[in-house]
């Protein structure tokens, strides 16, 4: 039991952090790039603000509600596989015992211990089913609140991230000036975000900072060139 | 060995499908919603096309390059944990043997078999390390090509998905007409996409189809209302 808690803790933090990272990374990048792109072919900031806020609304719903439904689908998938394993240990007990034995052998269990361990595991149907779920299929039960939390975390992170590059366009009618301020503020925000993300995920923070800035900068540059080329 | 191949196969398909799903879902939804939003406050389709293409460029780079860096980070994380486990079985062999025993006991292995199995597993350092990686930390080596494939799959799916709702705006200068055609075409595309996705992931296809349409329709409606409210 303490082992299970340990494993769950090990997985819990990355899920929340990953959700914030997903929302913030896209929220900082796409509205920034869209606003930069439009600045290249539109002369009033009002249009950039309209397009930017429409994008933030669309993006946060697509990502948040999308995240909610994806997490719910994961959970449904887990329970449909669980029901199938429950049927299989009743209908095909010998094949399922054989699968347990194969897994134990692969782990290097000495042949003389295999049958005893298979007997012990298959004696308790619930333990047997969860053994198959975890080690044959690699599935663990997704947390029930994850779908809703994931949705809110991703959506709000996207909105928060998206308002940073858009803010300068609220305060001036000059798209060129707004673009310069937006680029400076957003590249700094991407750098800080990438640095913090690197620390959380245990990778090199400085490398993470430059990588995140690269994605945002490249997206904005290409969006600018595309818009300038048509507009 | 066949067991390992089986597990890898089980994971392989969902990764590619998930990448296509991620790219298509957002590509169909966000450019559709942005174009719909702008149609509510802009009278020429040219501006919608500029903003839509800038968004597709930004979104595909953010998602594709973002996916590439995320997959690469997963791989780096795996190897840094692997190096740590390799150190630990040399520096703290007793504690690591204890952890193997705890895991085996949790699976329900009879007490008289535990020591024999621990001895067998810890005899081969590579097997021992991979046992700890998989069952203590829940980590498997990410495939080397996954980072690049993931990036391309997500990015191209986003571009492909994004051009569907935008296409009607290329062919008429009337934003209202383009919006109606775009909404009809995109809602049908979202329905088909949700249906096929449901079949692939083993959930109810009709439910998946309506859910996907709901996300796209809701995102477009909110984007339209936000843009109309400001514009």
GROMACS .gro file of C-alpha atoms in nm:
model
  462
    1UNK     CA    1   0.000   0.000   0.000
    2UNK     CA    2   0.267   0.264   0.081
    3UNK     CA    3   0.418   0.169  -0.255
    4UNK     CA    4   0.095   0.261  -0.431
    5UNK     CA    5   0.080   0.597  -0.261
    6UNK     CA    6   0.438   0.660  -0.358
    7UNK     CA    7   0.365   0.580  -0.724
    8UNK     CA    8   0.053   0.795  -0.728
    9UNK     CA    9   0.239   1.093  -0.584
   10UNK     CA   10   0.505   1.044  -0.844
   11UNK     CA   11   0.239   1.081  -1.115
   12UNK     CA   12   0.013   1.343  -0.957
   13UNK     CA   13   0.238   1.648  -0.972
   14UNK     CA   14   0.339   1.611  -1.340
   15UNK     CA   15  -0.030   1.597  -1.447
   16UNK     CA   16  -0.117   1.937  -1.294
   17UNK     CA   17   0.211   2.090  -1.406
   18UNK     CA   18   0.168   1.945  -1.752
   19UNK     CA   19  -0.181   2.099  -1.774
   20UNK     CA   20  -0.051   2.444  -1.673
   21UNK     CA   21   0.240   2.405  -1.913
   22UNK     CA   22   0.008   2.305  -2.199
   23UNK     CA   23  -0.225   2.599  -2.138
   24UNK     CA   24   0.042   2.863  -2.075
   25UNK     CA   25   0.271   2.753  -2.358
   26UNK     CA   26  -0.004   2.778  -2.619
   27UNK     CA   27  -0.169   3.081  -2.457
   28UNK     CA   28   0.155   3.278  -2.463
   29UNK     CA   29   0.245   3.161  -2.813
   30UNK     CA   30  -0.062   3.156  -3.040
   31UNK     CA   31  -0.231   3.487  -2.946
   32UNK     CA   32   0.115   3.649  -2.951
   33UNK     CA   33   0.186   3.514  -3.298
   34UNK     CA   34  -0.161   3.601  -3.426
   35UNK     CA   35  -0.136   3.958  -3.297
   36UNK     CA   36   0.213   3.992  -3.443
   37UNK     CA   37   0.092   3.851  -3.774
   38UNK     CA   38  -0.199   4.094  -3.796
   39UNK     CA   39   0.025   4.386  -3.700
   40UNK     CA   40   0.204   4.328  -4.030
   41UNK     CA   41  -0.104   4.396  -4.242
   42UNK     CA   42  -0.358   4.582  -4.029
   43UNK     CA   43  -0.311   4.943  -3.924
   44UNK     CA   44  -0.550   4.974  -3.627
   45UNK     CA   45  -0.501   4.786  -3.301
   46UNK     CA   46  -0.879   4.749  -3.254
   47UNK     CA   47  -0.888   4.470  -3.515
   48UNK     CA   48  -0.591   4.299  -3.349
   49UNK     CA   49  -0.772   4.315  -3.012
   50UNK     CA   50  -1.093   4.171  -3.161
   51UNK     CA   51  -0.907   3.889  -3.335
   52UNK     CA   52  -0.688   3.827  -3.029
   53UNK     CA   53  -0.978   3.803  -2.783
   54UNK     CA   54  -1.177   3.585  -3.026
   55UNK     CA   55  -0.874   3.357  -3.050
   56UNK     CA   56  -0.830   3.342  -2.671
   57UNK     CA   57  -1.200   3.254  -2.630
   58UNK     CA   58  -1.181   2.988  -2.902
   59UNK     CA   59  -0.846   2.848  -2.790
   60UNK     CA   60  -0.933   2.823  -2.421
   61UNK     CA   61  -1.263   2.647  -2.493
   62UNK     CA   62  -1.103   2.414  -2.749
   63UNK     CA   63  -0.818   2.326  -2.512
   64UNK     CA   64  -1.016   2.328  -2.185
   65UNK     CA   65  -1.326   2.145  -2.302
   66UNK     CA   66  -1.103   1.930  -2.525
   67UNK     CA   67  -0.892   1.842  -2.219
   68UNK     CA   68  -1.207   1.762  -2.021
   69UNK     CA   69  -1.341   1.524  -2.283
   70UNK     CA   70  -1.000   1.363  -2.339
   71UNK     CA   71  -0.961   1.289  -1.967
   72UNK     CA   72  -1.315   1.152  -1.952
   73UNK     CA   73  -1.244   0.930  -2.251
   74UNK     CA   74  -0.930   0.795  -2.077
   75UNK     CA   75  -1.146   0.705  -1.779
   76UNK     CA   76  -1.413   0.536  -1.991
   77UNK     CA   77  -1.143   0.343  -2.175
   78UNK     CA   78  -1.001   0.223  -1.842
   79UNK     CA   79  -1.339   0.093  -1.723
   80UNK     CA   80  -1.424  -0.079  -2.052
   81UNK     CA   81  -1.085  -0.260  -2.039
   82UNK     CA   82  -1.147  -0.344  -1.671
   83UNK     CA   83  -1.482  -0.503  -1.758
   84UNK     CA   84  -1.315  -0.705  -2.035
   85UNK     CA   85  -1.042  -0.835  -1.801
   86UNK     CA   86  -1.309  -0.930  -1.543
   87UNK     CA   87  -1.487  -1.133  -1.812
   88UNK     CA   88  -1.165  -1.293  -1.931
   89UNK     CA   89  -1.054  -1.429  -1.591
   90UNK     CA   90  -1.396  -1.601  -1.568
   91UNK     CA   91  -1.424  -1.719  -1.929
   92UNK     CA   92  -1.058  -1.790  -2.010
   93UNK     CA   93  -0.891  -1.846  -1.669
   94UNK     CA   94  -0.616  -2.073  -1.806
   95UNK     CA   95  -0.507  -1.823  -2.072
   96UNK     CA   96  -0.505  -1.541  -1.817
   97UNK     CA   97  -0.301  -1.756  -1.570
   98UNK     CA   98  -0.059  -1.821  -1.854
   99UNK     CA   99  -0.028  -1.446  -1.917
  100UNK     CA  100   0.052  -1.383  -1.550
  101UNK     CA  101   0.319  -1.657  -1.567
  102UNK     CA  102   0.468  -1.502  -1.884
  103UNK     CA  103   0.493  -1.162  -1.719
  104UNK     CA  104   0.657  -1.307  -1.405
  105UNK     CA  105   0.906  -1.505  -1.618
  106UNK     CA  106   0.994  -1.195  -1.815
  107UNK     CA  107   1.080  -1.018  -1.488
  108UNK     CA  108   1.330  -1.297  -1.422
  109UNK     CA  109   1.141  -1.493  -1.159
  110UNK     CA  110   1.301  -1.838  -1.114
  111UNK     CA  111   1.091  -2.114  -1.278
  112UNK     CA  112   1.034  -2.299  -0.945
  113UNK     CA  113   0.861  -1.989  -0.798
  114UNK     CA  114   0.637  -1.906  -1.095
  115UNK     CA  115   0.347  -2.144  -1.029
  116UNK     CA  116   0.326  -2.052  -0.659
  117UNK     CA  117   0.316  -1.681  -0.741
  118UNK     CA  118   0.058  -1.730  -1.018
  119UNK     CA  119  -0.161  -1.924  -0.770
  120UNK     CA  120  -0.131  -1.649  -0.510
  121UNK     CA  121  -0.213  -1.370  -0.757
  122UNK     CA  122  -0.506  -1.551  -0.922
  123UNK     CA  123  -0.661  -1.653  -0.588
  124UNK     CA  124  -0.804  -1.302  -0.537
  125UNK     CA  125  -1.004  -1.201  -0.850
  126UNK     CA  126  -0.970  -0.825  -0.785
  127UNK     CA  127  -0.592  -0.848  -0.740
  128UNK     CA  128  -0.569  -1.068  -1.048
  129UNK     CA  129  -0.767  -0.822  -1.260
  130UNK     CA  130  -0.560  -0.525  -1.141
  131UNK     CA  131  -0.239  -0.717  -1.205
  132UNK     CA  132  -0.349  -0.772  -1.567
  133UNK     CA  133  -0.464  -0.410  -1.604
  134UNK     CA  134  -0.136  -0.271  -1.480
  135UNK     CA  135   0.120  -0.513  -1.619
  136UNK     CA  136  -0.042  -0.654  -1.931
  137UNK     CA  137  -0.216  -0.336  -2.049
  138UNK     CA  138  -0.017  -0.069  -1.863
  139UNK     CA  139  -0.334   0.102  -1.740
  140UNK     CA  140  -0.397   0.261  -1.400
  141UNK     CA  141  -0.729   0.409  -1.293
  142UNK     CA  142  -0.737   0.782  -1.387
  143UNK     CA  143  -0.838   0.999  -1.093
  144UNK     CA  144  -1.210   1.086  -1.098
  145UNK     CA  145  -1.162   1.462  -1.058
  146UNK     CA  146  -0.887   1.481  -1.315
  147UNK     CA  147  -1.121   1.551  -1.608
  148UNK     CA  148  -1.273   1.863  -1.449
  149UNK     CA  149  -0.949   1.990  -1.295
  150UNK     CA  150  -0.758   1.933  -1.617
  151UNK     CA  151  -1.017   2.128  -1.812
  152UNK     CA  152  -1.015   2.428  -1.579
  153UNK     CA  153  -0.637   2.434  -1.541
  154UNK     CA  154  -0.567   2.424  -1.914
  155UNK     CA  155  -0.841   2.674  -2.005
  156UNK     CA  156  -0.751   2.932  -1.738
  157UNK     CA  157  -0.379   2.899  -1.810
  158UNK     CA  158  -0.451   2.965  -2.176
  159UNK     CA  159  -0.654   3.279  -2.098
  160UNK     CA  160  -0.391   3.405  -1.854
  161UNK     CA  161  -0.112   3.337  -2.101
  162UNK     CA  162  -0.301   3.491  -2.393
  163UNK     CA  163  -0.375   3.822  -2.222
  164UNK     CA  164  -0.003   3.894  -2.172
  165UNK     CA  165   0.090   3.941  -2.542
  166UNK     CA  166  -0.244   4.110  -2.616
  167UNK     CA  167  -0.231   4.368  -2.334
  168UNK     CA  168  -0.013   4.625  -2.519
  169UNK     CA  169  -0.269   4.643  -2.801
  170UNK     CA  170  -0.535   4.765  -2.552
  171UNK     CA  171  -0.338   5.078  -2.468
  172UNK     CA  172  -0.225   5.218  -2.801
  173UNK     CA  173  -0.380   5.256  -3.147
  174UNK     CA  174  -0.039   5.223  -3.312
  175UNK     CA  175   0.007   4.858  -3.418
  176UNK     CA  176   0.385   4.893  -3.468
  177UNK     CA  177   0.440   5.027  -3.117
  178UNK     CA  178   0.208   4.765  -2.967
  179UNK     CA  179   0.389   4.490  -3.158
  180UNK     CA  180   0.730   4.596  -3.025
  181UNK     CA  181   0.608   4.613  -2.663
  182UNK     CA  182   0.416   4.286  -2.704
  183UNK     CA  183   0.722   4.109  -2.847
  184UNK     CA  184   0.951   4.228  -2.567
  185UNK     CA  185   0.703   4.145  -2.288
  186UNK     CA  186   0.607   3.806  -2.436
  187UNK     CA  187   0.962   3.692  -2.508
  188UNK     CA  188   1.053   3.774  -2.147
  189UNK     CA  189   0.743   3.588  -2.024
  190UNK     CA  190   0.829   3.287  -2.244
  191UNK     CA  191   1.184   3.290  -2.111
  192UNK     CA  192   1.071   3.297  -1.746
  193UNK     CA  193   0.802   3.035  -1.815
  194UNK     CA  194   1.051   2.804  -1.991
  195UNK     CA  195   1.299   2.848  -1.707
  196UNK     CA  196   1.043   2.762  -1.436
  197UNK     CA  197   0.909   2.472  -1.645
  198UNK     CA  198   1.264   2.336  -1.678
  199UNK     CA  199   1.311   2.347  -1.300
  200UNK     CA  200   0.981   2.164  -1.243
  201UNK     CA  201   1.046   1.890  -1.495
  202UNK     CA  202   1.407   1.841  -1.386
  203UNK     CA  203   1.562   1.940  -1.718
  204UNK     CA  204   1.808   2.223  -1.781
  205UNK     CA  205   1.620   2.551  -1.701
  206UNK     CA  206   1.831   2.775  -1.928
  207UNK     CA  207   1.788   2.535  -2.219
  208UNK     CA  208   1.413   2.517  -2.148
  209UNK     CA  209   1.396   2.898  -2.140
  210UNK     CA  210   1.562   2.936  -2.480
  211UNK     CA  211   1.358   2.654  -2.636
  212UNK     CA  212   1.029   2.809  -2.523
  213UNK     CA  213   1.135   3.152  -2.655
  214UNK     CA  214   1.233   2.988  -2.984
  215UNK     CA  215   0.886   2.830  -3.034
  216UNK     CA  216   0.707   3.159  -2.958
  217UNK     CA  217   0.944   3.370  -3.164
  218UNK     CA  218   0.935   3.137  -3.462
  219UNK     CA  219   0.554   3.110  -3.455
  220UNK     CA  220   0.522   3.489  -3.442
  221UNK     CA  221   0.775   3.540  -3.720
  222UNK     CA  222   0.609   3.292  -3.955
  223UNK     CA  223   0.262   3.431  -3.876
  224UNK     CA  224   0.393   3.782  -3.951
  225UNK     CA  225   0.544   3.670  -4.284
  226UNK     CA  226   0.230   3.479  -4.387
  227UNK     CA  227   0.004   3.778  -4.308
  228UNK     CA  228   0.240   4.029  -4.473
  229UNK     CA  229   0.262   3.811  -4.784
  230UNK     CA  230  -0.119   3.805  -4.831
  231UNK     CA  231  -0.215   4.144  -4.686
  232UNK     CA  232   1.049  -1.057  -2.495
  233UNK     CA  233   0.721  -1.123  -2.682
  234UNK     CA  234   0.549  -0.967  -2.381
  235UNK     CA  235   0.749  -0.646  -2.427
  236UNK     CA  236   0.663  -0.630  -2.795
  237UNK     CA  237   0.300  -0.684  -2.711
  238UNK     CA  238   0.301  -0.397  -2.461
  239UNK     CA  239   0.481  -0.166  -2.702
  240UNK     CA  240   0.231  -0.239  -2.977
  241UNK     CA  241  -0.049  -0.169  -2.736
  242UNK     CA  242   0.096   0.178  -2.677
  243UNK     CA  243   0.220   0.255  -3.027
  244UNK     CA  244  -0.111   0.300  -3.209
  245UNK     CA  245  -0.268   0.534  -2.949
  246UNK     CA  246   0.035   0.769  -2.965
  247UNK     CA  247   0.004   0.830  -3.341
  248UNK     CA  248  -0.375   0.846  -3.325
  249UNK     CA  249  -0.358   1.079  -3.028
  250UNK     CA  250  -0.122   1.309  -3.222
  251UNK     CA  251  -0.357   1.321  -3.523
  252UNK     CA  252  -0.652   1.373  -3.289
  253UNK     CA  253  -0.475   1.658  -3.106
  254UNK     CA  254  -0.379   1.833  -3.429
  255UNK     CA  255  -0.709   1.782  -3.613
  256UNK     CA  256  -0.931   1.865  -3.315
  257UNK     CA  257  -0.763   2.199  -3.256
  258UNK     CA  258  -0.707   2.269  -3.625
  259UNK     CA  259  -1.076   2.222  -3.704
  260UNK     CA  260  -1.189   2.413  -3.397
  261UNK     CA  261  -0.971   2.722  -3.338
  262UNK     CA  262  -0.940   2.859  -3.696
  263UNK     CA  263  -1.313   2.786  -3.742
  264UNK     CA  264  -1.401   2.977  -3.424
  265UNK     CA  265  -1.163   3.263  -3.504
  266UNK     CA  266  -1.304   3.302  -3.856
  267UNK     CA  267  -1.660   3.284  -3.720
  268UNK     CA  268  -1.572   3.541  -3.454
  269UNK     CA  269  -1.424   3.784  -3.704
  270UNK     CA  270  -1.721   3.740  -3.939
  271UNK     CA  271  -1.932   3.901  -3.668
  272UNK     CA  272  -1.741   4.231  -3.678
  273UNK     CA  273  -1.547   4.248  -4.004
  274UNK     CA  274  -1.715   4.298  -4.340
  275UNK     CA  275  -1.449   4.172  -4.584
  276UNK     CA  276  -1.336   3.812  -4.603
  277UNK     CA  277  -0.980   3.918  -4.686
  278UNK     CA  278  -0.915   4.011  -4.321
  279UNK     CA  279  -1.062   3.680  -4.207
  280UNK     CA  280  -0.831   3.494  -4.447
  281UNK     CA  281  -0.525   3.687  -4.327
  282UNK     CA  282  -0.608   3.627  -3.960
  283UNK     CA  283  -0.703   3.263  -4.027
  284UNK     CA  284  -0.381   3.180  -4.213
  285UNK     CA  285  -0.172   3.363  -3.952
  286UNK     CA  286  -0.348   3.156  -3.685
  287UNK     CA  287  -0.289   2.830  -3.871
  288UNK     CA  288   0.081   2.915  -3.910
  289UNK     CA  289   0.111   3.010  -3.543
  290UNK     CA  290  -0.095   2.719  -3.413
  291UNK     CA  291   0.078   2.451  -3.619
  292UNK     CA  292   0.423   2.573  -3.516
  293UNK     CA  293   0.322   2.609  -3.150
  294UNK     CA  294   0.166   2.262  -3.144
  295UNK     CA  295   0.414   2.086  -3.371
  296UNK     CA  296   0.736   2.232  -3.233
  297UNK     CA  297   0.581   2.223  -2.885
  298UNK     CA  298   0.506   1.851  -2.934
  299UNK     CA  299   0.861   1.791  -3.055
  300UNK     CA  300   1.020   1.956  -2.752
  301UNK     CA  301   0.777   1.784  -2.511
  302UNK     CA  302   0.861   1.441  -2.651
  303UNK     CA  303   1.233   1.519  -2.635
  304UNK     CA  304   1.196   1.631  -2.273
  305UNK     CA  305   1.020   1.300  -2.189
  306UNK     CA  306   1.318   1.114  -2.334
  307UNK     CA  307   1.574   1.323  -2.146
  308UNK     CA  308   1.376   1.270  -1.825
  309UNK     CA  309   1.379   0.894  -1.884
  310UNK     CA  310   1.757   0.884  -1.925
  311UNK     CA  311   1.827   1.105  -1.623
  312UNK     CA  312   1.611   0.873  -1.407
  313UNK     CA  313   1.784   0.571  -1.561
  314UNK     CA  314   2.126   0.708  -1.464
  315UNK     CA  315   2.000   0.768  -1.110
  316UNK     CA  316   1.868   0.412  -1.074
  317UNK     CA  317   2.201   0.275  -1.207
  318UNK     CA  318   2.382   0.474  -0.935
  319UNK     CA  319   2.138   0.364  -0.665
  320UNK     CA  320   2.174  -0.012  -0.722
  321UNK     CA  321   2.551   0.033  -0.679
  322UNK     CA  322   2.544   0.280  -0.388
  323UNK     CA  323   2.234   0.160  -0.199
  324UNK     CA  324   2.187  -0.203  -0.309
  325UNK     CA  325   2.009  -0.310   0.012
  326UNK     CA  326   1.748  -0.035  -0.010
  327UNK     CA  327   1.687  -0.113  -0.378
  328UNK     CA  328   1.653  -0.487  -0.300
  329UNK     CA  329   1.401  -0.391  -0.032
  330UNK     CA  330   1.205  -0.187  -0.289
  331UNK     CA  331   1.192  -0.485  -0.526
  332UNK     CA  332   1.066  -0.704  -0.237
  333UNK     CA  333   0.799  -0.443  -0.148
  334UNK     CA  334   0.673  -0.433  -0.506
  335UNK     CA  335   0.659  -0.814  -0.528
  336UNK     CA  336   0.472  -0.837  -0.196
  337UNK     CA  337   0.224  -0.577  -0.308
  338UNK     CA  338   0.147  -0.793  -0.612
  339UNK     CA  339   0.056  -1.073  -0.371
  340UNK     CA  340   0.364  -1.292  -0.411
  341UNK     CA  341   0.378  -1.549  -0.126
  342UNK     CA  342   0.640  -1.457   0.137
  343UNK     CA  343   0.843  -1.778   0.082
  344UNK     CA  344   0.899  -1.686  -0.285
  345UNK     CA  345   0.994  -1.321  -0.235
  346UNK     CA  346   1.364  -1.359  -0.150
  347UNK     CA  347   1.427  -1.604  -0.435
  348UNK     CA  348   1.264  -1.370  -0.686
  349UNK     CA  349   1.451  -1.066  -0.549
  350UNK     CA  350   1.778  -1.257  -0.584
  351UNK     CA  351   1.697  -1.353  -0.942
  352UNK     CA  352   1.599  -1.000  -1.043
  353UNK     CA  353   1.894  -0.828  -0.873
  354UNK     CA  354   2.148  -1.074  -1.016
  355UNK     CA  355   2.141  -0.903  -1.355
  356UNK     CA  356   2.205  -0.525  -1.306
  357UNK     CA  357   2.033  -0.426  -1.634
  358UNK     CA  358   1.719  -0.627  -1.554
  359UNK     CA  359   1.721  -0.486  -1.201
  360UNK     CA  360   1.743  -0.127  -1.323
  361UNK     CA  361   1.465  -0.177  -1.578
  362UNK     CA  362   1.248  -0.344  -1.317
  363UNK     CA  363   1.284  -0.035  -1.095
  364UNK     CA  364   1.226   0.202  -1.387
  365UNK     CA  365   0.909   0.028  -1.494
  366UNK     CA  366   0.753  -0.074  -1.164
  367UNK     CA  367   0.883   0.180  -0.913
  368UNK     CA  368   0.877   0.486  -1.141
  369UNK     CA  369   0.632   0.372  -1.410
  370UNK     CA  370   0.869   0.481  -1.689
  371UNK     CA  371   0.936   0.308  -2.021
  372UNK     CA  372   1.190   0.426  -2.275
  373UNK     CA  373   1.019   0.665  -2.519
  374UNK     CA  374   1.082   0.568  -2.879
  375UNK     CA  375   1.370   0.767  -3.032
  376UNK     CA  376   1.178   0.877  -3.342
  377UNK     CA  377   0.867   0.974  -3.148
  378UNK     CA  378   0.973   1.336  -3.098
  379UNK     CA  379   1.010   1.407  -3.469
  380UNK     CA  380   0.709   1.202  -3.579
  381UNK     CA  381   0.490   1.355  -3.311
  382UNK     CA  382   0.589   1.704  -3.420
  383UNK     CA  383   0.516   1.645  -3.788
  384UNK     CA  384   0.192   1.457  -3.726
  385UNK     CA  385   0.046   1.722  -3.494
  386UNK     CA  386   0.160   2.016  -3.709
  387UNK     CA  387   0.035   1.876  -4.041
  388UNK     CA  388  -0.294   1.762  -3.887
  389UNK     CA  389  -0.345   2.114  -3.754
  390UNK     CA  390  -0.280   2.272  -4.096
  391UNK     CA  391  -0.506   2.020  -4.271
  392UNK     CA  392  -0.782   2.071  -4.015
  393UNK     CA  393  -0.749   2.450  -4.020
  394UNK     CA  394  -0.783   2.485  -4.397
  395UNK     CA  395  -1.128   2.320  -4.396
  396UNK     CA  396  -1.316   2.596  -4.206
  397UNK     CA  397  -1.112   2.868  -4.379
  398UNK     CA  398  -1.166   2.748  -4.738
  399UNK     CA  399  -1.509   2.913  -4.790
  400UNK     CA  400  -1.358   3.255  -4.710
  401UNK     CA  401  -1.121   3.219  -5.007
  402UNK     CA  402  -1.405   3.203  -5.258
  403UNK     CA  403  -1.642   3.484  -5.160
  404UNK     CA  404  -1.603   3.841  -5.035
  405UNK     CA  405  -1.926   3.815  -4.835
  406UNK     CA  406  -1.838   3.723  -4.474
  407UNK     CA  407  -2.195   3.619  -4.384
  408UNK     CA  408  -2.219   3.374  -4.673
  409UNK     CA  409  -1.869   3.240  -4.601
  410UNK     CA  410  -1.957   3.198  -4.232
  411UNK     CA  411  -2.268   2.992  -4.310
  412UNK     CA  412  -2.082   2.762  -4.554
  413UNK     CA  413  -1.786   2.735  -4.315
  414UNK     CA  414  -2.013   2.645  -4.022
  415UNK     CA  415  -2.197   2.376  -4.219
  416UNK     CA  416  -1.879   2.223  -4.366
  417UNK     CA  417  -1.686   2.235  -4.036
  418UNK     CA  418  -1.966   2.094  -3.820
  419UNK     CA  419  -1.996   1.803  -4.065
  420UNK     CA  420  -1.616   1.757  -4.058
  421UNK     CA  421  -1.616   1.767  -3.674
  422UNK     CA  422  -1.898   1.512  -3.667
  423UNK     CA  423  -1.714   1.272  -3.900
  424UNK     CA  424  -1.386   1.328  -3.716
  425UNK     CA  425  -1.549   1.265  -3.375
  426UNK     CA  426  -1.717   0.952  -3.510
  427UNK     CA  427  -1.391   0.807  -3.650
  428UNK     CA  428  -1.202   0.905  -3.333
  429UNK     CA  429  -1.464   0.723  -3.123
  430UNK     CA  430  -1.419   0.407  -3.330
  431UNK     CA  431  -1.040   0.423  -3.293
  432UNK     CA  432  -1.041   0.478  -2.918
  433UNK     CA  433  -1.310   0.216  -2.856
  434UNK     CA  434  -1.568   0.459  -2.716
  435UNK     CA  435  -1.916   0.528  -2.850
  436UNK     CA  436  -1.870   0.683  -3.201
  437UNK     CA  437  -2.202   0.872  -3.205
  438UNK     CA  438  -2.135   1.020  -2.861
  439UNK     CA  439  -1.782   1.113  -2.975
  440UNK     CA  440  -1.924   1.279  -3.287
  441UNK     CA  441  -2.168   1.497  -3.091
  442UNK     CA  442  -1.906   1.586  -2.827
  443UNK     CA  443  -1.657   1.701  -3.092
  444UNK     CA  444  -1.925   1.908  -3.267
  445UNK     CA  445  -2.019   2.059  -2.931
  446UNK     CA  446  -1.662   2.177  -2.859
  447UNK     CA  447  -1.624   2.333  -3.205
  448UNK     CA  448  -1.972   2.487  -3.207
  449UNK     CA  449  -1.935   2.629  -2.856
  450UNK     CA  450  -1.588   2.773  -2.927
  451UNK     CA  451  -1.717   2.938  -3.246
  452UNK     CA  452  -2.026   3.078  -3.074
  453UNK     CA  453  -1.831   3.227  -2.783
  454UNK     CA  454  -1.568   3.371  -3.021
  455UNK     CA  455  -1.848   3.525  -3.230
  456UNK     CA  456  -2.011   3.679  -2.920
  457UNK     CA  457  -1.680   3.813  -2.786
  458UNK     CA  458  -1.591   3.972  -3.121
  459UNK     CA  459  -1.943   4.114  -3.175
  460UNK     CA  460  -1.942   4.258  -2.821
  461UNK     CA  461  -1.618   4.454  -2.882
  462UNK     CA  462  -1.643   4.524  -3.254
   0.00000   0.00000   0.00000
